[in-house]
PDB file of C-alpha atoms in Angstrom:
ATOM      1  CA  GLY B   1     -12.637  -9.052  29.423  1.00 93.00           C
ATOM      2  CA  ASN B   2     -13.038  -5.871  27.514  1.00 97.00           C
ATOM      3  CA  LEU B   3     -13.460  -3.038  29.807  1.00 98.00           C
ATOM      4  CA  ILE B   4     -15.126  -0.837  26.929  1.00 97.00           C
ATOM      5  CA  ARG B   5     -18.863  -1.012  27.206  1.00 96.00           C
ATOM      6  CA  ASN B   6     -20.549  -1.431  23.678  1.00 95.00           C
ATOM      7  CA  PRO B   7     -17.554  -2.110  21.695  1.00 95.00           C
ATOM      8  CA  THR B   8     -19.362  -3.469  18.673  1.00 93.00           C
ATOM      9  CA  PHE B   9     -21.467  -0.282  18.785  1.00 94.00           C
ATOM     10  CA  GLU B  10     -24.475  -2.169  18.380  1.00 92.00           C
ATOM     11  CA  ASP B  11     -26.568  -0.527  21.316  1.00 93.00           C
ATOM     12  CA  LYS B  12     -27.994   2.567  20.742  1.00 89.00           C
ATOM     13  CA  ASN B  13     -28.782   5.764  22.922  1.00 87.00           C
ATOM     14  CA  GLY B  14     -30.734   7.723  20.399  1.00 85.00           C
ATOM     15  CA  GLU B  15     -28.709   8.570  17.504  1.00 85.00           C
ATOM     16  CA  LEU B  16     -25.381   7.514  19.003  1.00 90.00           C
ATOM     17  CA  PRO B  17     -23.876   4.231  20.037  1.00 94.00           C
ATOM     18  CA  ALA B  18     -24.429   3.918  23.868  1.00 95.00           C
ATOM     19  CA  TYR B  19     -21.625   4.745  25.949  1.00 96.00           C
ATOM     20  CA  TRP B  20     -19.779   6.455  23.301  1.00 95.00           C
ATOM     21  CA  LYS B  21     -19.375  10.259  22.447  1.00 94.00           C
ATOM     22  CA  ARG B  22     -18.462  12.796  19.634  1.00 91.00           C
ATOM     23  CA  GLY B  23     -15.650  14.936  20.390  1.00 90.00           C
ATOM     24  CA  TRP B  24     -14.287  18.077  18.624  1.00 90.00           C
ATOM     25  CA  PHE B  25     -12.162  20.930  19.499  1.00 85.00           C
ATOM     26  CA  GLY B  26     -11.302  23.817  17.184  1.00 87.00           C
ATOM     27  CA  ARG B  27     -13.250  24.937  14.013  1.00 85.00           C
ATOM     28  CA  ASN B  28     -13.741  22.504  11.485  1.00 90.00           C
ATOM     29  CA  GLU B  29     -16.118  21.085   8.613  1.00 92.00           C
ATOM     30  CA  TYR B  30     -16.697  17.655   9.410  1.00 92.00           C
ATOM     31  CA  THR B  31     -19.225  14.649   9.958  1.00 87.00           C
ATOM     32  CA  GLN B  32     -19.346  11.747  12.363  1.00 91.00           C
ATOM     33  CA  ASP B  33     -21.142   8.746  11.396  1.00 90.00           C
ATOM     34  CA  HIS B  34     -22.507   5.448  12.877  1.00 90.00           C
ATOM     35  CA  LEU B  35     -21.928   3.123  10.072  1.00 86.00           C
ATOM     36  CA  PHE B  36     -23.139  -0.506   9.467  1.00 86.00           C
ATOM     37  CA  THR B  37     -19.821  -1.480   7.994  1.00 84.00           C
ATOM     38  CA  GLY B  38     -18.464  -3.505  11.299  1.00 83.00           C
ATOM     39  CA  LEU B  39     -16.251  -6.160  11.081  1.00 84.00           C
ATOM     40  CA  VAL B  40     -17.230  -7.895  14.773  1.00 81.00           C
ATOM     41  CA  GLY B  41     -20.443  -6.474  14.710  1.00 84.00           C
ATOM     42  CA  LYS B  42     -22.507  -4.752  12.165  1.00 90.00           C
ATOM     43  CA  ARG B  43     -21.570  -1.029  13.224  1.00 93.00           C
ATOM     44  CA  SER B  44     -18.439   1.131  13.029  1.00 94.00           C
ATOM     45  CA  LEU B  45     -17.670   4.831  13.835  1.00 94.00           C
ATOM     46  CA  ARG B  46     -16.269   7.169  11.068  1.00 93.00           C
ATOM     47  CA  THR B  47     -15.129  10.575  11.440  1.00 94.00           C
ATOM     48  CA  THR B  48     -14.432  12.776   8.216  1.00 94.00           C
ATOM     49  CA  ILE B  49     -12.945  16.493   8.156  1.00 94.00           C
ATOM     50  CA  THR B  50     -13.934  18.056   4.711  1.00 95.00           C
ATOM     51  CA  ASN B  51     -12.420  21.469   5.612  1.00 95.00           C
ATOM     52  CA  TYR B  52      -9.671  21.401   8.443  1.00 91.00           C
ATOM     53  CA  ILE B  53      -8.976  24.658  10.060  1.00 89.00           C
ATOM     54  CA  SER B  54      -7.647  23.874  13.692  1.00 91.00           C
ATOM     55  CA  TRP B  55      -7.577  21.145  16.163  1.00 91.00           C
ATOM     56  CA  ASP B  56      -9.245  17.756  16.071  1.00 94.00           C
ATOM     57  CA  VAL B  57     -12.584  15.793  15.766  1.00 94.00           C
ATOM     58  CA  LYS B  58     -12.928  12.325  17.557  1.00 96.00           C
ATOM     59  CA  TRP B  59     -14.958   9.599  18.924  1.00 95.00           C
ATOM     60  CA  TYR B  60     -14.047   8.062  22.331  1.00 96.00           C
ATOM     61  CA  PHE B  61     -15.792   5.769  24.821  1.00 97.00           C
ATOM     62  CA  GLN B  62     -17.313   6.461  27.993  1.00 96.00           C
ATOM     63  CA  ASP B  63     -14.794   7.109  30.828  1.00 97.00           C
ATOM     64  CA  ILE B  64     -13.844   3.813  32.607  1.00 97.00           C
ATOM     65  CA  ALA B  65     -13.024   3.401  36.369  1.00 97.00           C
ATOM     66  CA  ALA B  66      -9.039   2.693  36.277  1.00 97.00           C
ATOM     67  CA  LEU B  67      -6.420   2.169  38.536  1.00 96.00           C
ATOM     68  CA  GLY B  68      -3.151   3.893  39.012  1.00 97.00           C
ATOM     69  CA  GLY B  69       0.359   2.369  38.231  1.00 97.00           C
ATOM     70  CA  LYS B  70      -1.147  -0.375  36.308  1.00 97.00           C
ATOM     71  CA  THR B  71      -0.295  -1.277  32.687  1.00 97.00           C
ATOM     72  CA  TYR B  72      -3.384  -1.263  30.255  1.00 98.00           C
ATOM     73  CA  ILE B  73      -3.746  -2.770  26.520  1.00 98.00           C
ATOM     74  CA  TYR B  74      -5.671  -0.755  24.218  1.00 98.00           C
ATOM     75  CA  ALA B  75      -6.311  -2.227  20.593  1.00 98.00           C
ATOM     76  CA  GLN B  76      -8.462  -1.298  17.600  1.00 97.00           C
ATOM     77  CA  LYS B  77      -8.985  -2.069  13.871  1.00 96.00           C
ATOM     78  CA  TYR B  78      -9.069   1.062  11.895  1.00 95.00           C
ATOM     79  CA  HIS B  79      -8.913   2.506   7.948  1.00 94.00           C
ATOM     80  CA  THR B  80      -7.532   5.831   7.518  1.00 95.00           C
ATOM     81  CA  THR B  81      -6.901   8.337   4.664  1.00 95.00           C
ATOM     82  CA  ALA B  82      -4.938  10.828   6.694  1.00 96.00           C
ATOM     83  CA  PRO B  83      -2.823  10.255   9.706  1.00 96.00           C
ATOM     84  CA  ALA B  84      -4.479  10.172  13.191  1.00 96.00           C
ATOM     85  CA  LYS B  85      -3.574  10.152  16.731  1.00 96.00           C
ATOM     86  CA  LEU B  86      -4.529   7.631  19.540  1.00 97.00           C
ATOM     87  CA  THR B  87      -4.586   9.505  22.731  1.00 97.00           C
ATOM     88  CA  VAL B  88      -5.610   8.481  26.365  1.00 98.00           C
ATOM     89  CA  ARG B  89      -6.976  10.899  28.914  1.00 98.00           C
ATOM     90  CA  TYR B  90      -6.591  10.003  32.256  1.00 98.00           C
ATOM     91  CA  THR B  91      -9.414  11.438  35.002  1.00 98.00           C
ATOM     92  CA  MET B  92      -7.016  12.070  38.386  1.00 98.00           C
ATOM     93  CA  LYS B  93      -8.239  11.724  41.946  1.00 98.00           C
ATOM     94  CA  ASP B  94      -8.408  15.361  42.301  1.00 98.00           C
ATOM     95  CA  GLY B  95     -10.678  15.658  38.895  1.00 97.00           C
ATOM     96  CA  SER B  96      -8.151  17.176  36.807  1.00 98.00           C
ATOM     97  CA  TYR B  97      -7.027  15.488  33.252  1.00 98.00           C
ATOM     98  CA  GLN B  98      -3.785  14.315  32.002  1.00 98.00           C
ATOM     99  CA  TYR B  99      -3.227  13.283  28.590  1.00 97.00           C
ATOM    100  CA  ASP B 100      -0.799  11.056  26.876  1.00 97.00           C
ATOM    101  CA  GLU B 101      -0.357  10.670  23.004  1.00 97.00           C
ATOM    102  CA  LEU B 102      -0.005   7.044  22.705  1.00 97.00           C
ATOM    103  CA  GLN B 103       0.683   6.498  18.645  1.00 96.00           C
ATOM    104  CA  THR B 104       0.181   8.240  15.253  1.00 97.00           C
ATOM    105  CA  LEU B 105      -1.842   5.870  13.088  1.00 96.00           C
ATOM    106  CA  PRO B 106      -0.422   6.061   9.364  1.00 95.00           C
ATOM    107  CA  VAL B 107      -2.718   6.241   6.351  1.00 95.00           C
ATOM    108  CA  THR B 108      -3.782   2.493   5.519  1.00 92.00           C
ATOM    109  CA  GLU B 109      -5.040   0.813   2.543  1.00 80.00           C
ATOM    110  CA  TRP B 110      -8.325  -0.812   2.337  1.00 76.00           C
ATOM    111  CA  PRO B 111      -9.323  -3.351   4.417  1.00 82.00           C
ATOM    112  CA  TYR B 112      -8.940  -2.354   8.256  1.00 90.00           C
ATOM    113  CA  ALA B 113      -5.296  -2.210   9.811  1.00 94.00           C
ATOM    114  CA  SER B 114      -5.024  -3.124  13.423  1.00 95.00           C
ATOM    115  CA  THR B 115      -3.117  -1.399  16.097  1.00 96.00           C
ATOM    116  CA  ARG B 116      -2.092  -2.262  19.779  1.00 97.00           C
ATOM    117  CA  VAL B 117      -0.529  -0.191  22.594  1.00 97.00           C
ATOM    118  CA  TYR B 118       0.530  -0.706  26.082  1.00 97.00           C
ATOM    119  CA  PHE B 119       0.400   2.068  28.681  1.00 97.00           C
ATOM    120  CA  ILE B 120       1.040   2.700  32.552  1.00 97.00           C
ATOM    121  CA  THR B 121      -1.588   4.868  33.994  1.00 98.00           C
ATOM    122  CA  PRO B 122      -0.098   7.852  36.253  1.00 98.00           C
ATOM    123  CA  LYS B 123      -0.559   6.977  39.802  1.00 97.00           C
ATOM    124  CA  ASN B 124      -3.514   8.869  40.910  1.00 97.00           C
ATOM    125  CA  THR B 125      -5.567   7.905  37.838  1.00 98.00           C
ATOM    126  CA  VAL B 126      -9.056   6.985  38.685  1.00 98.00           C
ATOM    127  CA  GLY B 127     -10.723   6.722  35.281  1.00 98.00           C
ATOM    128  CA  LEU B 128      -9.518   6.836  31.379  1.00 98.00           C
ATOM    129  CA  THR B 129     -10.603   7.158  27.774  1.00 98.00           C
ATOM    130  CA  VAL B 130      -8.906   6.531  24.660  1.00 98.00           C
ATOM    131  CA  TRP B 131      -9.877   8.114  21.428  1.00 96.00           C
ATOM    132  CA  THR B 132      -8.516   8.381  17.753  1.00 95.00           C
ATOM    133  CA  ALA B 133      -8.553  12.121  16.765  1.00 95.00           C
ATOM    134  CA  LEU B 134      -8.171  13.511  12.985  1.00 96.00           C
ATOM    135  CA  SER B 135      -6.682  16.596  12.658  1.00 94.00           C
ATOM    136  CA  SER B 136      -6.428  17.164   9.067  1.00 95.00           C
ATOM    137  CA  GLU B 137      -8.881  16.581   5.926  1.00 96.00           C
ATOM    138  CA  GLY B 138      -9.397  12.914   5.353  1.00 95.00           C
ATOM    139  CA  SER B 139     -11.383  10.291   7.150  1.00 96.00           C
ATOM    140  CA  ILE B 140     -10.828   7.562   9.549  1.00 95.00           C
ATOM    141  CA  THR B 141     -13.097   4.579  10.516  1.00 95.00           C
ATOM    142  CA  ILE B 142     -12.617   2.588  13.699  1.00 95.00           C
ATOM    143  CA  ASP B 143     -13.778  -0.640  14.539  1.00 95.00           C
ATOM    144  CA  ASP B 144     -13.302  -3.397  17.495  1.00 95.00           C
ATOM    145  CA  PRO B 145     -12.139  -1.482  20.538  1.00 97.00           C
ATOM    146  CA  LEU B 146     -10.613  -3.409  22.958  1.00 98.00           C
ATOM    147  CA  LEU B 147      -9.386  -2.126  26.543  1.00 98.00           C
ATOM    148  CA  LEU B 148      -7.869  -4.655  28.876  1.00 97.00           C
ATOM    149  CA  LEU B 149      -6.112  -4.323  32.158  1.00 96.00           C
ATOM    150  CA  SER B 150      -2.356  -6.283  31.478  1.00 93.00           C
ATOM    151  CA  PRO B 151      -2.385  -9.573  32.987  1.00 88.00           C
ATOM    152  CA  ALA B 152       0.894  -8.563  34.742  1.00 80.00           C
ATOM    153  CA  SER B 153      -0.751  -5.882  36.364  1.00 73.00           C
ATOM    154  CA  GLU B 154      -3.718  -7.910  37.822  1.00 68.00           C
TER     155      GLU B 154
END
Protein backbone atom coordinates (compact mmCIF):
# COMPACT_ATOMS: atom_id res chain seq x y z
CA GLY A 1 0.00 0.00 0.00
CA ASN A 2 0.81 3.68 -0.09
CA LEU A 3 3.77 4.52 2.16
CA ILE A 4 2.72 8.20 2.46
CA ARG A 5 0.65 8.98 5.53
CA ASN A 6 -2.42 11.16 4.89
CA PRO A 7 -2.13 11.18 1.07
CA THR A 8 -5.57 12.81 0.72
CA PHE A 9 -4.57 15.67 3.07
CA GLU A 10 -7.83 15.17 5.01
CA ASP A 11 -6.33 14.74 8.50
CA LYS A 12 -5.17 18.00 10.04
CA ASN A 13 -2.56 18.98 12.60
CA GLY A 14 -3.52 22.56 13.42
CA GLU A 15 -3.67 24.47 10.14
CA LEU A 16 -1.53 21.98 8.23
CA PRO A 17 -2.38 18.56 6.87
CA ALA A 18 -1.03 15.93 9.27
CA TYR A 19 2.33 14.40 8.26
CA TRP A 20 2.97 17.17 5.68
CA LYS A 21 5.38 20.08 5.85
CA ARG A 22 5.87 23.40 4.11
CA GLY A 23 9.34 24.06 2.79
CA TRP A 24 11.14 27.04 1.32
CA PHE A 25 14.67 28.09 0.64
CA GLY A 26 15.67 31.54 -0.51
CA ARG A 27 13.65 34.73 -0.53
CA ASN A 28 10.34 34.77 -2.39
CA GLU A 29 6.88 36.21 -1.94
CA TYR A 30 4.63 33.17 -1.82
CA THR A 31 1.62 31.42 -0.31
CA GLN A 32 1.04 27.75 0.49
CA ASP A 33 -2.58 26.67 0.73
CA HIS A 34 -4.49 23.60 1.93
CA LEU A 35 -7.42 23.73 -0.52
CA PHE A 36 -10.84 22.09 -0.84
CA THR A 37 -10.22 21.01 -4.47
CA GLY A 38 -9.14 17.38 -4.11
CA LEU A 39 -9.76 14.72 -6.70
CA VAL A 40 -9.57 11.66 -4.43
CA GLY A 41 -10.45 13.29 -1.11
CA LYS A 42 -11.71 16.81 -0.57
CA ARG A 43 -8.29 18.44 -0.15
CA SER A 44 -5.26 19.38 -2.28
CA LEU A 45 -2.09 21.43 -1.70
CA ARG A 46 -1.08 24.54 -3.64
CA THR A 47 2.08 26.62 -3.76
CA THR A 48 2.01 30.05 -5.41
CA ILE A 49 4.98 32.35 -5.96
CA THR A 50 3.95 35.93 -6.72
CA ASN A 51 7.46 37.46 -6.68
CA TYR A 52 10.35 35.09 -7.40
CA ILE A 53 13.77 36.10 -6.06
CA SER A 54 15.75 32.89 -5.40
CA TRP A 55 15.59 29.11 -4.85
CA ASP A 56 12.19 27.43 -4.28
CA VAL A 57 9.01 26.76 -2.29
CA LYS A 58 7.53 23.30 -1.74
CA TRP A 59 5.21 20.93 0.14
CA TYR A 60 6.58 17.54 1.21
CA PHE A 61 5.48 14.56 3.29
CA GLN A 62 7.13 13.55 6.55
CA ASP A 63 10.08 11.22 5.96
CA ILE A 64 9.19 7.54 5.72
CA ALA A 65 11.50 4.66 6.62
CA ALA A 66 13.15 3.36 3.45
CA LEU A 67 15.49 0.57 2.41
CA GLY A 68 18.74 1.12 0.54
CA GLY A 69 19.26 -0.31 -2.92
CA LYS A 70 15.53 -0.74 -3.60
CA THR A 71 13.27 0.56 -6.37
CA TYR A 72 10.41 2.86 -5.37
CA ILE A 73 7.56 4.28 -7.42
CA TYR A 74 6.24 7.82 -6.85
CA ALA A 75 3.12 9.16 -8.55
CA GLN A 76 0.91 12.23 -8.14
CA LYS A 77 -1.65 14.35 -9.91
CA TYR A 78 -0.82 18.01 -10.45
CA HIS A 79 -1.73 21.23 -12.22
CA THR A 80 0.99 23.84 -12.73
CA THR A 81 1.25 27.22 -14.44
CA ALA A 82 5.08 27.14 -14.31
CA PRO A 83 7.62 24.32 -14.59
CA ALA A 84 8.16 22.52 -11.27
CA LYS A 85 10.75 20.01 -10.08
CA LEU A 86 10.07 16.66 -8.47
CA THR A 87 12.94 15.84 -6.08
CA VAL A 88 13.63 12.99 -3.65
CA ARG A 89 15.62 13.63 -0.48
CA TYR A 90 17.27 10.54 1.00
CA THR A 91 18.21 10.37 4.67
CA MET A 92 21.40 8.35 5.01
CA LYS A 93 22.52 6.10 7.92
CA ASP A 94 25.00 8.76 9.09
CA GLY A 95 22.22 11.42 9.25
CA SER A 96 23.32 13.25 6.10
CA TYR A 97 21.08 13.90 3.09
CA GLN A 98 21.38 13.15 -0.60
CA TYR A 99 19.12 14.61 -3.29
CA ASP A 100 18.04 13.40 -6.73
CA GLU A 101 15.98 15.43 -9.14
CA LEU A 102 13.46 12.95 -10.50
CA GLN A 103 11.61 14.99 -13.11
CA THR A 104 10.76 18.46 -14.34
CA LEU A 105 6.98 18.81 -14.54
CA PRO A 106 5.86 20.89 -17.54
CA VAL A 107 3.14 23.53 -17.51
CA THR A 108 -0.26 21.82 -17.73
CA GLU A 109 -3.73 22.70 -18.89
CA TRP A 110 -6.63 22.21 -16.50
CA PRO A 111 -7.57 19.60 -15.29
CA TYR A 112 -4.82 17.73 -13.49
CA ALA A 113 -2.01 15.87 -15.23
CA SER A 114 -0.43 12.71 -13.79
CA THR A 115 3.17 11.70 -13.33
CA ARG A 116 4.86 8.46 -12.27
CA VAL A 117 8.58 7.97 -11.71
CA TYR A 118 10.76 5.07 -10.60
CA PHE A 119 13.94 5.56 -8.59
CA ILE A 120 16.52 3.41 -6.82
CA THR A 121 17.59 4.41 -3.33
CA PRO A 122 21.32 4.71 -2.51
CA LYS A 123 22.76 1.77 -0.56
CA ASN A 124 22.85 3.46 2.89
CA THR A 125 19.35 5.02 2.74
CA VAL A 126 17.23 4.82 5.91
CA GLY A 127 14.49 7.34 5.02
CA LEU A 128 13.14 9.52 2.23
CA THR A 129 10.67 12.17 1.22
CA VAL A 130 9.65 13.59 -2.16
CA TRP A 131 8.75 17.19 -2.91
CA THR A 132 7.35 19.19 -5.79
CA ALA A 133 9.17 22.52 -5.82
CA LEU A 134 8.25 25.70 -7.63
CA SER A 135 11.14 28.03 -8.48
CA SER A 136 9.54 30.74 -10.61
CA GLU A 137 6.40 32.87 -10.53
CA GLY A 138 3.27 30.76 -10.91
CA SER A 139 1.43 28.08 -8.98
CA ILE A 140 1.29 24.32 -8.63
CA THR A 141 -1.47 22.24 -7.05
CA ILE A 142 -0.77 18.63 -6.10
CA ASP A 143 -3.14 15.82 -5.21
CA ASP A 144 -3.26 12.06 -4.72
CA PRO A 145 0.46 11.39 -4.03
CA LEU A 146 1.47 7.73 -3.98
CA LEU A 147 4.74 6.09 -2.89
CA LEU A 148 5.23 2.36 -3.27
CA LEU A 149 8.09 -0.09 -2.90
CA SER A 150 8.32 -1.67 -6.34
CA PRO A 151 7.08 -5.30 -6.32
CA ALA A 152 10.41 -6.28 -7.92
CA SER A 153 12.20 -4.95 -4.79
CA GLU A 154 10.09 -6.78 -2.21
